[in-house]
Coordinates of C-alpha atoms and ligand atoms in Angstrom, one line a residue:
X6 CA -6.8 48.4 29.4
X7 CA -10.5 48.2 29.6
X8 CA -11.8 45.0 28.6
X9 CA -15.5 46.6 28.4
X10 CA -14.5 48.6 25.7
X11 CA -17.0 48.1 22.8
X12 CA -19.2 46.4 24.6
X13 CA -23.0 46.6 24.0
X14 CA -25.2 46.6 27.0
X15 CA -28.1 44.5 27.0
X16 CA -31.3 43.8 29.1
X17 CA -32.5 41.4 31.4
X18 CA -35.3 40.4 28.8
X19 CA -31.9 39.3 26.4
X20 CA -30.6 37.3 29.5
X21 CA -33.3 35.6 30.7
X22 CA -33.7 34.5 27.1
X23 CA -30.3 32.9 26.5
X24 CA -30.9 31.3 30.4
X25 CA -33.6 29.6 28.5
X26 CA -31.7 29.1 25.6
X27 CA -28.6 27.2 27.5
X28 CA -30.9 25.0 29.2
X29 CA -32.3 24.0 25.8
X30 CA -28.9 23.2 24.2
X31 CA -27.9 21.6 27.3
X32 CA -30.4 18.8 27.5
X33 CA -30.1 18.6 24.0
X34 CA -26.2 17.9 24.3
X35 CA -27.2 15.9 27.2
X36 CA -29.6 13.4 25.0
X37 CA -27.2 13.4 22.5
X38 CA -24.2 12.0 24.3
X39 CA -26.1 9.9 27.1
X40 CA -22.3 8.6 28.5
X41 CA -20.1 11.5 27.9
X42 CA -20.1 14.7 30.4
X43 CA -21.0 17.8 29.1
X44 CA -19.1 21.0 30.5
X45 CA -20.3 24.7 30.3
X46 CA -18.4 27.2 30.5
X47 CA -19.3 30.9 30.6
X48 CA -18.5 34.2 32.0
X49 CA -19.5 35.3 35.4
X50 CA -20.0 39.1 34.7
X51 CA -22.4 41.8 36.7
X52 CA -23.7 44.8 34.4
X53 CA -25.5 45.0 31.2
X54 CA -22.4 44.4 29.0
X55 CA -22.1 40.7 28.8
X56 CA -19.6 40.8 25.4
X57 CA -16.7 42.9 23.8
X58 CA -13.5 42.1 22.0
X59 CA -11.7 42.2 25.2
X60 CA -14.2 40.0 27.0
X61 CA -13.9 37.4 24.4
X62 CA -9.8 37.3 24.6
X63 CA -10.5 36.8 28.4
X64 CA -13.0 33.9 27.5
X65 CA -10.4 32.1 25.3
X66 CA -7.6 32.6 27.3
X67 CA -9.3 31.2 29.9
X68 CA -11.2 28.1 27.9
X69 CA -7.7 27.3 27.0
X70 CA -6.1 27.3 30.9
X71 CA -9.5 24.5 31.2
X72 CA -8.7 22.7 28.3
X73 CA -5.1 22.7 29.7
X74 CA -6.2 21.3 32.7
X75 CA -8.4 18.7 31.3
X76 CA -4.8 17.5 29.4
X77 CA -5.4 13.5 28.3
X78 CA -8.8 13.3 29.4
X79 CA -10.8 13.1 26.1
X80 CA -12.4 15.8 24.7
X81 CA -14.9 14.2 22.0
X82 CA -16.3 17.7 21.0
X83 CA -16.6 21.1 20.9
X84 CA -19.8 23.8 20.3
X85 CA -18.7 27.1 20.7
X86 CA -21.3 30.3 20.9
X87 CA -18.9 33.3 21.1
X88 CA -20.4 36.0 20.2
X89 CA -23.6 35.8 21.8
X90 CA -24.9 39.2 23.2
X91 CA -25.9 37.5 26.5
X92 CA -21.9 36.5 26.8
X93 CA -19.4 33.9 25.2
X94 CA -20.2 30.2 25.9
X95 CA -18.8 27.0 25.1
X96 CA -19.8 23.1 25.8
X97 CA -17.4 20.7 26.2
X98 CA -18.0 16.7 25.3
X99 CA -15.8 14.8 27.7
X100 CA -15.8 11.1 27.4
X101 CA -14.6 10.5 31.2
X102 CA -16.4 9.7 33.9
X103 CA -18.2 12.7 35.9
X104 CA -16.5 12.7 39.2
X105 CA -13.0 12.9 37.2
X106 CA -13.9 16.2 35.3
X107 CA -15.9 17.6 38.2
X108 CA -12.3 17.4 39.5
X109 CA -10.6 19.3 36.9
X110 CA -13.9 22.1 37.3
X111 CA -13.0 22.2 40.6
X112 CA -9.3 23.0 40.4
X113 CA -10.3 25.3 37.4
X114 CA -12.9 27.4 39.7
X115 CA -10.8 27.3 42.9
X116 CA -8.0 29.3 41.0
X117 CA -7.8 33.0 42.5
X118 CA -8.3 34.3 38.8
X119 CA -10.7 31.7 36.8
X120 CA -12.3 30.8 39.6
X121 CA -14.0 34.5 40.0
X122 CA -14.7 35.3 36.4
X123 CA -15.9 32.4 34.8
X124 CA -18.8 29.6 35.9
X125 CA -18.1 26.2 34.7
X126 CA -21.1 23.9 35.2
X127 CA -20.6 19.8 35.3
X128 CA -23.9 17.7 33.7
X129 CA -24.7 14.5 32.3
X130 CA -27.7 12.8 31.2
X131 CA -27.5 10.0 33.9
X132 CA -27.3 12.6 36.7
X133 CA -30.4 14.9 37.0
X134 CA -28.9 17.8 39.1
X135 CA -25.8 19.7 37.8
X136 CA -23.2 19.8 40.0
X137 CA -23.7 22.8 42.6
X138 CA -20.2 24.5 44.4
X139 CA -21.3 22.6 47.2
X140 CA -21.6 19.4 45.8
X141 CA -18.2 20.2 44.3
X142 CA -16.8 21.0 48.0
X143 CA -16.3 24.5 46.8
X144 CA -17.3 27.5 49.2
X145 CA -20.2 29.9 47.9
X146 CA -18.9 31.7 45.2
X147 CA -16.9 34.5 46.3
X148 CA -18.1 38.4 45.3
X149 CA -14.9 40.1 42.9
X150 CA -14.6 43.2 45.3
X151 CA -15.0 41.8 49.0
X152 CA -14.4 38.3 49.0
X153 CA -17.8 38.2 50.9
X154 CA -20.9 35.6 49.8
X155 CA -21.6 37.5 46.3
X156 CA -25.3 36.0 46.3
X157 CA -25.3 38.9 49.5
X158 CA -23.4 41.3 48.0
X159 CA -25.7 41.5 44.8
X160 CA -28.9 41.2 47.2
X161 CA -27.5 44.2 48.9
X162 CA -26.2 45.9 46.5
X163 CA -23.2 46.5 48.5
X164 CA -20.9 47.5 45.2
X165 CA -20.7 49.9 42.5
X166 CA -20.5 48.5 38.3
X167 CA -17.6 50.7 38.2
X168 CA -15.9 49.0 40.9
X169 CA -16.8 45.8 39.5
X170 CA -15.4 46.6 36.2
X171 CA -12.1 47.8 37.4
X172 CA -11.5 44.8 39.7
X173 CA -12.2 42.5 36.2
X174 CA -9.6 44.2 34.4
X175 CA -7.6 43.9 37.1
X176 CA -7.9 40.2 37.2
X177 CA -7.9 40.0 33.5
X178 CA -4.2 42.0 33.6
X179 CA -3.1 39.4 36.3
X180 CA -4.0 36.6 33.9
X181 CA -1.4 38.1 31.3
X182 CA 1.4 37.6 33.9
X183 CA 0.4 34.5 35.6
X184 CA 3.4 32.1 35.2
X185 CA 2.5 29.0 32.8
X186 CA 2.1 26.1 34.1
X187 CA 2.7 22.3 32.1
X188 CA -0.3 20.0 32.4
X189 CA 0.1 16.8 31.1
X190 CA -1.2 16.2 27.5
X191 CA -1.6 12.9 25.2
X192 CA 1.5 12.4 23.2
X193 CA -0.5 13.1 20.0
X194 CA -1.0 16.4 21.7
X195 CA 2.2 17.1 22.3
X196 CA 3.5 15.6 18.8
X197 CA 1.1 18.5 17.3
X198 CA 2.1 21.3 19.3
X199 CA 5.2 20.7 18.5
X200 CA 4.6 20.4 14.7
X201 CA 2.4 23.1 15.1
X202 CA 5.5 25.4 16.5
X203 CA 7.5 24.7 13.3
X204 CA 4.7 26.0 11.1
X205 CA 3.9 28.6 13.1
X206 CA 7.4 29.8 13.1
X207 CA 7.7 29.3 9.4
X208 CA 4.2 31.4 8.7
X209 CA 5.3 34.8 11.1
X210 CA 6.2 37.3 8.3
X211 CA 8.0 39.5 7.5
X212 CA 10.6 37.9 9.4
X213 CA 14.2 39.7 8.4
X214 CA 16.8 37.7 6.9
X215 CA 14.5 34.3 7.8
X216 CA 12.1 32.3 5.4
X217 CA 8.8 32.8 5.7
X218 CA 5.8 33.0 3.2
X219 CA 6.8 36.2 1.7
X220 CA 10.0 36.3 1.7
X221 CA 13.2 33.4 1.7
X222 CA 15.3 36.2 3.5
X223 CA 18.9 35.2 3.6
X224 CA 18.6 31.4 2.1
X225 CA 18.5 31.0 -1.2
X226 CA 18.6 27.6 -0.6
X227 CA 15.0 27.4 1.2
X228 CA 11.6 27.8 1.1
X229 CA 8.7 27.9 2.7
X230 CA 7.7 25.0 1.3
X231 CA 11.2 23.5 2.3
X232 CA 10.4 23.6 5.8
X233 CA 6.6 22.3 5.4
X234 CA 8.6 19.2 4.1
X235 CA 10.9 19.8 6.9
X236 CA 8.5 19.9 9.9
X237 CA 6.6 16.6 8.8
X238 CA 9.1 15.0 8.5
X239 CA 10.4 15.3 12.1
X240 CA 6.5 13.7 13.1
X241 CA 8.4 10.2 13.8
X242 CA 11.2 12.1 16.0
X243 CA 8.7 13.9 18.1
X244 CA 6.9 10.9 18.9
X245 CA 10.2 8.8 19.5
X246 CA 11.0 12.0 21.8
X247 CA 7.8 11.9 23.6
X248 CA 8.3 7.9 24.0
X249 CA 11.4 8.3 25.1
X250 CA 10.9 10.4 28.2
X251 CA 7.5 9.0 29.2
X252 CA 9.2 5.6 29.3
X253 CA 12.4 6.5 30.3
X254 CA 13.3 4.3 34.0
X255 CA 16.8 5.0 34.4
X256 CA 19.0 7.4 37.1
X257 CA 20.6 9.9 35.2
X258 CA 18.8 12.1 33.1
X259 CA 22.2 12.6 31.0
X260 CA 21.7 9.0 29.7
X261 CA 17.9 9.9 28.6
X262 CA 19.3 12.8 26.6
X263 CA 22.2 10.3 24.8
X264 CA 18.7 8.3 24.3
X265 CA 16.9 11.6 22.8
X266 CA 20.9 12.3 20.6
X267 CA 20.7 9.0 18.6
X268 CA 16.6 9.5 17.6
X269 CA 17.9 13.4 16.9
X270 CA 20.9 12.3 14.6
X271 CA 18.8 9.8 12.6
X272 CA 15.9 12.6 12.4
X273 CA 18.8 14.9 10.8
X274 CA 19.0 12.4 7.8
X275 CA 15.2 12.2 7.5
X276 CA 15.3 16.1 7.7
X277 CA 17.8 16.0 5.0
X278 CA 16.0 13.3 3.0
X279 CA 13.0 15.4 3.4
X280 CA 14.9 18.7 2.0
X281 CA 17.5 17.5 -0.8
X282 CA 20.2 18.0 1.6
X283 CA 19.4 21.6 3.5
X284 CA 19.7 22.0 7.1
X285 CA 16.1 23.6 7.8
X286 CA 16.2 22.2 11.8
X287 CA 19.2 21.1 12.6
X288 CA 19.3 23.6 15.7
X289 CA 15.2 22.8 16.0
X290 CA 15.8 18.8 15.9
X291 CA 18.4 19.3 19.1
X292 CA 16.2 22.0 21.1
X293 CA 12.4 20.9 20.5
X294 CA 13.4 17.8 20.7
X295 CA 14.7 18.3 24.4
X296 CA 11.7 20.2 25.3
X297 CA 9.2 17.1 24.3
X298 CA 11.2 14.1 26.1
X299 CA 11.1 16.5 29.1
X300 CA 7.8 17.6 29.2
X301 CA 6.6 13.7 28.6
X302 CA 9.2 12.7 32.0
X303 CA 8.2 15.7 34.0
X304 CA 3.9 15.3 33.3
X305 CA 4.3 11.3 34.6
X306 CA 4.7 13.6 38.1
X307 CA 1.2 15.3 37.0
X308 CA 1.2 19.5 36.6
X309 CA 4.9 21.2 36.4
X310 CA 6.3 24.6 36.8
X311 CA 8.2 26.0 33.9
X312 CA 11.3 25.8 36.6
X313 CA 10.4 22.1 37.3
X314 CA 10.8 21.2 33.4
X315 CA 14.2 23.5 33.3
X316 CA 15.5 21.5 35.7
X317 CA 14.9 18.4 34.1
X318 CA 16.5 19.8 30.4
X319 CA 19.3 21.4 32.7
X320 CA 19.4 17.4 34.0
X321 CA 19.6 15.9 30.7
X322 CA 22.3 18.2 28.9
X323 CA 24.6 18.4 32.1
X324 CA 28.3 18.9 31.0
X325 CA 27.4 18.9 27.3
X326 CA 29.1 22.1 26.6
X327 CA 32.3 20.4 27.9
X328 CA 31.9 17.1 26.6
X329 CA 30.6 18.6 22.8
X330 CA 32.8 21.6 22.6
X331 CA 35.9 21.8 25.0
X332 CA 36.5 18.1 22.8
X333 CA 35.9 20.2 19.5
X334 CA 39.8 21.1 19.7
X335 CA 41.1 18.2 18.4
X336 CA 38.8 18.1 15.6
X337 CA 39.5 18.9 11.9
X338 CA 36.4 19.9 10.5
X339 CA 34.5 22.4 12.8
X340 CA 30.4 23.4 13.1
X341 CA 29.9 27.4 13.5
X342 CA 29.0 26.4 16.9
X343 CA 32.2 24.8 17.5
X344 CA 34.6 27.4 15.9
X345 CA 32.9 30.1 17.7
X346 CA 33.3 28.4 21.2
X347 CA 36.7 28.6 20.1
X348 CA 36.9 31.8 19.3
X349 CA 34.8 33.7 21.5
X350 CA 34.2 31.1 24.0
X351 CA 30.2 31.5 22.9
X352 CA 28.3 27.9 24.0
X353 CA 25.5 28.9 21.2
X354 CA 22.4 26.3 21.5
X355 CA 23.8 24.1 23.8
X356 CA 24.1 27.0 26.2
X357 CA 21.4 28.2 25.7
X358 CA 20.0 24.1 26.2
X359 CA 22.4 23.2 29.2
X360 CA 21.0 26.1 31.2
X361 CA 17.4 25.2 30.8
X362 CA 16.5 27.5 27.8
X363 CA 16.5 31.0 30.3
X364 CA 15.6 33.4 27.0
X365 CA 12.8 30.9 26.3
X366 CA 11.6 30.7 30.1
X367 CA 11.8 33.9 31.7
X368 CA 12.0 36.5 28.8
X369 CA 10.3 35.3 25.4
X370 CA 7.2 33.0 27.1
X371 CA 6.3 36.4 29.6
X372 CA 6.5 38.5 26.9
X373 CA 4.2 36.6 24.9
X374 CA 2.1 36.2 27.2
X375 CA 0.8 39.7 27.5
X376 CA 1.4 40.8 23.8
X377 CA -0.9 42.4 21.8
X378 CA -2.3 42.4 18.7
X379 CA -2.9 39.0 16.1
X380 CA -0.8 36.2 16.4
X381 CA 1.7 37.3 13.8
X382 CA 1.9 40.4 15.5
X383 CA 2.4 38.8 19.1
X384 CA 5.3 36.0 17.5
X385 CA 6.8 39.0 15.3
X386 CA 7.6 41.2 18.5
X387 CA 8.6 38.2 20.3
X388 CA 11.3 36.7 17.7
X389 CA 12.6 40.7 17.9
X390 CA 12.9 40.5 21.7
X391 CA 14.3 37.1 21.5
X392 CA 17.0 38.0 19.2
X393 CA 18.2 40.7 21.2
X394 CA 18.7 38.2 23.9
X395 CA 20.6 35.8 22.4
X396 CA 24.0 34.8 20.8
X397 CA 22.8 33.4 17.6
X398 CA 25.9 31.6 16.2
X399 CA 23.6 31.1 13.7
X400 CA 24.1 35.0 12.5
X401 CA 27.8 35.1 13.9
X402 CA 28.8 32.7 11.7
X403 CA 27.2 34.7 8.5
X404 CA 28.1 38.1 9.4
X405 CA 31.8 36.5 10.0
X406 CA 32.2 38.5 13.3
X407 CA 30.9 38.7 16.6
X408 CA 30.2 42.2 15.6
X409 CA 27.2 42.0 14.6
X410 CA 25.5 41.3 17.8
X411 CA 25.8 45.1 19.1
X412 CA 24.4 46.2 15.5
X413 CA 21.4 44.0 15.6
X414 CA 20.8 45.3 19.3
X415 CA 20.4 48.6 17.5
X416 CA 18.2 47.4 15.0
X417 CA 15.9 46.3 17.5
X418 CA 15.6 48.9 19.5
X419 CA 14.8 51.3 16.8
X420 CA 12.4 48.7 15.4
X421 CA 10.7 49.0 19.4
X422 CA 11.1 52.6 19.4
X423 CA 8.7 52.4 16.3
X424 CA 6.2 50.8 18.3
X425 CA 6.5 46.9 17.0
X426 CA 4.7 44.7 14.6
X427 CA 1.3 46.6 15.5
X428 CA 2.5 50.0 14.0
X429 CA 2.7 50.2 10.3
X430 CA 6.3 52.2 11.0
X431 CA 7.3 49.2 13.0
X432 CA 5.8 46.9 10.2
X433 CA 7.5 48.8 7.2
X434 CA 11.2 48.9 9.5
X435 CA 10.7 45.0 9.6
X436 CA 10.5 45.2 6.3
X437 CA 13.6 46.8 5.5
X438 CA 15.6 44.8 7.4
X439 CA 14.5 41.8 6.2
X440 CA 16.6 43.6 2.5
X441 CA 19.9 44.4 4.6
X442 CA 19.4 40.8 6.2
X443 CA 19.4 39.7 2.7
X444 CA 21.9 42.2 1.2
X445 CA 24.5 41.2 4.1
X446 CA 23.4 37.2 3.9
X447 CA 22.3 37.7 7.6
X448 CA 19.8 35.4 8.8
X449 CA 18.8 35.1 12.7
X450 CA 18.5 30.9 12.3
X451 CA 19.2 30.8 16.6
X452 CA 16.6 33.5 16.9
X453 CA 14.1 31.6 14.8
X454 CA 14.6 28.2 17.0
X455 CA 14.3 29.9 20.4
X456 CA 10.4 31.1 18.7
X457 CA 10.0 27.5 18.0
X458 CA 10.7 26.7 21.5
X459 CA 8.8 29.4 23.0
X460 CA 5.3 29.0 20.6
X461 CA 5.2 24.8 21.7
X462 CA 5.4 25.7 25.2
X463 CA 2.7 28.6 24.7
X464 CA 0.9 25.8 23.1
X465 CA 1.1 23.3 26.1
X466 CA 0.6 26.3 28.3
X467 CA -2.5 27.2 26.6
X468 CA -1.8 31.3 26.2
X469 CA -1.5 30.9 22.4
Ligands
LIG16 C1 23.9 21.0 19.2 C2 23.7 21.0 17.7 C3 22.7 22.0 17.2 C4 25.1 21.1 17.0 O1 25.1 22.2 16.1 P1 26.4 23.2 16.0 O2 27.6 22.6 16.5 O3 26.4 23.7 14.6 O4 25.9 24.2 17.1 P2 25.5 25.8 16.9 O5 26.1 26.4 15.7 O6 25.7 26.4 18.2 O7 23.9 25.7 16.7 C5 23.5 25.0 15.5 C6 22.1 25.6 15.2 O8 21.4 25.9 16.4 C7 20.6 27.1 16.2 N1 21.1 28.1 17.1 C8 22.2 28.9 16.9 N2 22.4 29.7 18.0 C9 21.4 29.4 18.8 C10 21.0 29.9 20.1 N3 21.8 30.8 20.7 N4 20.0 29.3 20.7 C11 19.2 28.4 20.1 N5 19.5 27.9 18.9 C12 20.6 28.4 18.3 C13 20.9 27.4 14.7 O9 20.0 26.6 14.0 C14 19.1 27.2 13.1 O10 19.8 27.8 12.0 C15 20.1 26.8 11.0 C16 19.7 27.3 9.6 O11 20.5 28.4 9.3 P3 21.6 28.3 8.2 O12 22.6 29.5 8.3 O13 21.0 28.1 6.9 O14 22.5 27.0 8.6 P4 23.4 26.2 7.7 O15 22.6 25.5 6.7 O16 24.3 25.5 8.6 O17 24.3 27.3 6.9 P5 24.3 27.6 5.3 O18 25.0 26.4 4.7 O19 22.9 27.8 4.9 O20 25.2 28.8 5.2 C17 19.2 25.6 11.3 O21 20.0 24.6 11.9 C18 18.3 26.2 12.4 O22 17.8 25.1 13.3 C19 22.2 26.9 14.5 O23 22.5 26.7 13.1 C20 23.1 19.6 17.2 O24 22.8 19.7 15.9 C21 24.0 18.5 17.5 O25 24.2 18.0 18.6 N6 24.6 18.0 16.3 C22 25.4 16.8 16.4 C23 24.6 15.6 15.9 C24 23.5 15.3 16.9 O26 23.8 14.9 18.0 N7 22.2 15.6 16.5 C25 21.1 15.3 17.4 C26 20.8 16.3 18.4 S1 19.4 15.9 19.3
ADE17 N1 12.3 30.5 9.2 C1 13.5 30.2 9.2 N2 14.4 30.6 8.2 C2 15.7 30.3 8.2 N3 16.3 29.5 9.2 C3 15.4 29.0 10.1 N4 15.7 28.2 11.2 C4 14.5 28.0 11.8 N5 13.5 28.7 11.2 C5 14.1 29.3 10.2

């Protein structure tokens, strides 16, 4: 992976220009919001070739880890310049107080990865000097290859471009696989990740046996449009869901999770009101909804590990499997989730829930995170690997036989073997799937709940 690739070089004449340029737009920013904080952020790379695709997906990825960090403080505006030759750059107007975000810049340029390739610069109109690295308590900023002063190291000319270039990619490929971490974020933040999972979820096509924009798949019953309906509707649950973890005081996290069950069960009827009836996120309402209560209680703590917030979800749905479905036997009329518990002792979504949403965690989010291609093309592959790590009751229940898990494997593979959403093979197999899903009245419903899950947390983890 060369992230140069593309890239025009361009000469100090272009550089010195935009250095003229910035300063410009900077006081300009400066004058124009006198008691906000304006933040720069731009690429810190040697050699003449300051922009390429490659350098630009760095740039965002990394804008977003900042924004990420910045979590509730607010951002009142946003200029982007991406495509400059002289490098992508972006201004932040933060309505906080300077010492608070010169925090956040600090933390952003002290991590191993941002902190080398990007230069984020702290100014506001009341304060005449930016912030330097030393004013910020930061040491000099490190060179990529030696860990030396770089100000020496470019003076002497101590390293080759080529071995600048590889140790960039290399940091760029470590990016892909750092594990995401979960600032805190406002609740309307949160509420719109989360409604912005359900429509993205909706929108991947062609998703096989699912409804999507192109196709209804396996339900006849739904639309597109059905879960539009669907997903605003559920606005009121995810903010009840956000309340209720950011408020909650008590011991046991079970109890915050009964809270959490009683906003869910009402939210089913205004999901139903919403759809005439069809059950569009039943599976959604119970797992999203888990994820936003817990994200609200863990971010009172400040940043969390993805393992932190599992073990708050594996807190709040302890001995539901036993309480829910070992009590399922003396009932008359059974969900698919109860009947196959029953019959194949499968624990379906509140497995999946009790153990802290593993497929989610530590196979679908690290996949995503270095995936390639557009976003449809990234959440296309992923719902593939997802489903092939999963007992979706949801498609037991339709196929009538556990079965079908070992045949869908093989669909997957092959489709993987074709080389995934970015071939036009692996494109054209998805395709055709999507008519068996529909001949057989297959539909991967579990599958499509676990992407849910896995886009809002790429969301709060700023990858996607
Ligand atoms: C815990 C509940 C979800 C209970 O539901 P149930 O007892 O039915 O449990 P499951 O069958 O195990 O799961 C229900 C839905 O969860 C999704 N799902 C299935 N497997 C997995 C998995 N391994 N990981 C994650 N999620 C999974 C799936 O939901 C999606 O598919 C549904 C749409 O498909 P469709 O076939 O159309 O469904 P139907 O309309 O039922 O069939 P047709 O009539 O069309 O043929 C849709 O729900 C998607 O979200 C499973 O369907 C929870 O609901 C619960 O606790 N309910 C009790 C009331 C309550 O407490 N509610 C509030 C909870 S906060
Ligand atoms: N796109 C979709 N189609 C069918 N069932 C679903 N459950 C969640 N998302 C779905």
């Amino acid at each position: 992976m060369n992230i140069f690739q593309d890239g025009q070089p361009i000469d100090l004449e272009t550089v010195l220009a935009n250095k003229d340029w910035r300063t410009a737009f900077q006081t300009q920013l400066e004058k124009q919001y006198p008691d906000d904080v304006v933040v720069s952020v731009k690429l810190n790379i040697p050699g003449p070739i300051k922009n390429s695709p490659g350098l630009q997906q760095l740039f965002q990825q990394g804008l977003n880890r900042l924004r990420m960090m910045l979590g509730r403080l607010h951002v009142k505006d946003i200029k982007f310049f991406v495509a400059r030759p002289s490098g992508p750059e972006t201004f932040l107007i933060v309505s906080e107080d300077i010492t608070t975000v010169k925090r956040v810049a600090v933390l952003f340029e002290s991590d191993m990865l941002t902190g080398r390739l990007f230069d984020v610069d702290v100014m506001a109109y009341h304060n005449e000097k930016q912030l330097s690295r030393q004013a910020l308590g930061l040491p000099a900023r490190q060179c990529l290859i030696c860990d030396k002063d770089a100000k020496v190291c470019m003076k002497l000319g101590a390293h080759t471009l080529t071995e600048g270039y590889q140790v960039i990619n290399q940091l760029y490929k470590k990016m892909a696989t750092t594990p995401l971490r979960i600032w805190p974020q406002t609740q309307a933040a949160v509420v719109q990740y989360a409604l912005s999972a359900l429509l993205y979820e909706v929108s991947v096509n062609p998703k096989p046996g699912l409804v999507d924009p192109v196709s209804n798949g396996a339900h006849d019953d739904m639309t597109v449009f059905t879960f539009i309906d669907s997903s605003l509707a559920l606005t009121n649950y995810f903010n009840q869901a956000y309340r209720i973890g950011l408020d909650y005081s008590g011991g046991e996290l079970t109890s915050m999770f009964q809270m959490l069950r009683k906003a869910g069960i009402a939210a089913e009827k205004q999901m139903f009101a919403a759809t005439h009836g069809i059950n569009t996120h039943k599976g959604a309402i119970f797992s999203l909804g888990i994820l936003v209560t817990a994200i609200a209680y863990i971010s009172r703590q400040g940043v969390a590990s993805l393992q932190q917030l599992q073990q708050v979800v594996q807190g709040m749905l302890q001995g539901i499997v036993t309480q829910d479905l070992n009590h399922s036997f003396g009932k008359r009329v059974l969900t698919a989730g109860e009947k196959q518990y029953q019959a194949y002792q499968l624990t379906g979504v509140r497995g999946e829930a009790a153990a802290g949403f593993p497929t989610v965690m530590a196979i679908a989010l690290p996949f995503l995170q270095q995936a390639s291609g557009t976003t449809n093309q990234k959440l296309l592959d992923t719902l593939m690997v997802i489903a092939d790590n999963i007992n979706d009751t949801n498609l037991i229940k339709r196929a009538g036989t556990i079965a079908i898990i070992p045949e869908l494997k093989q669909w997957i593979s092959h489709y993987f073997e074709l080389g995934g959403s970015v071939t036009s093979e692996g494109l054209s197999y998805l395709y055709t799937l999507d008519e068996h899903f529909m001949t057989r009245n297959l539909s991967i419903g579990g599958a499509a709940d676990n992407l849910i899950l896995t886009t809002f947390l790429a969301k709060m983890g700023g990858i996607l």
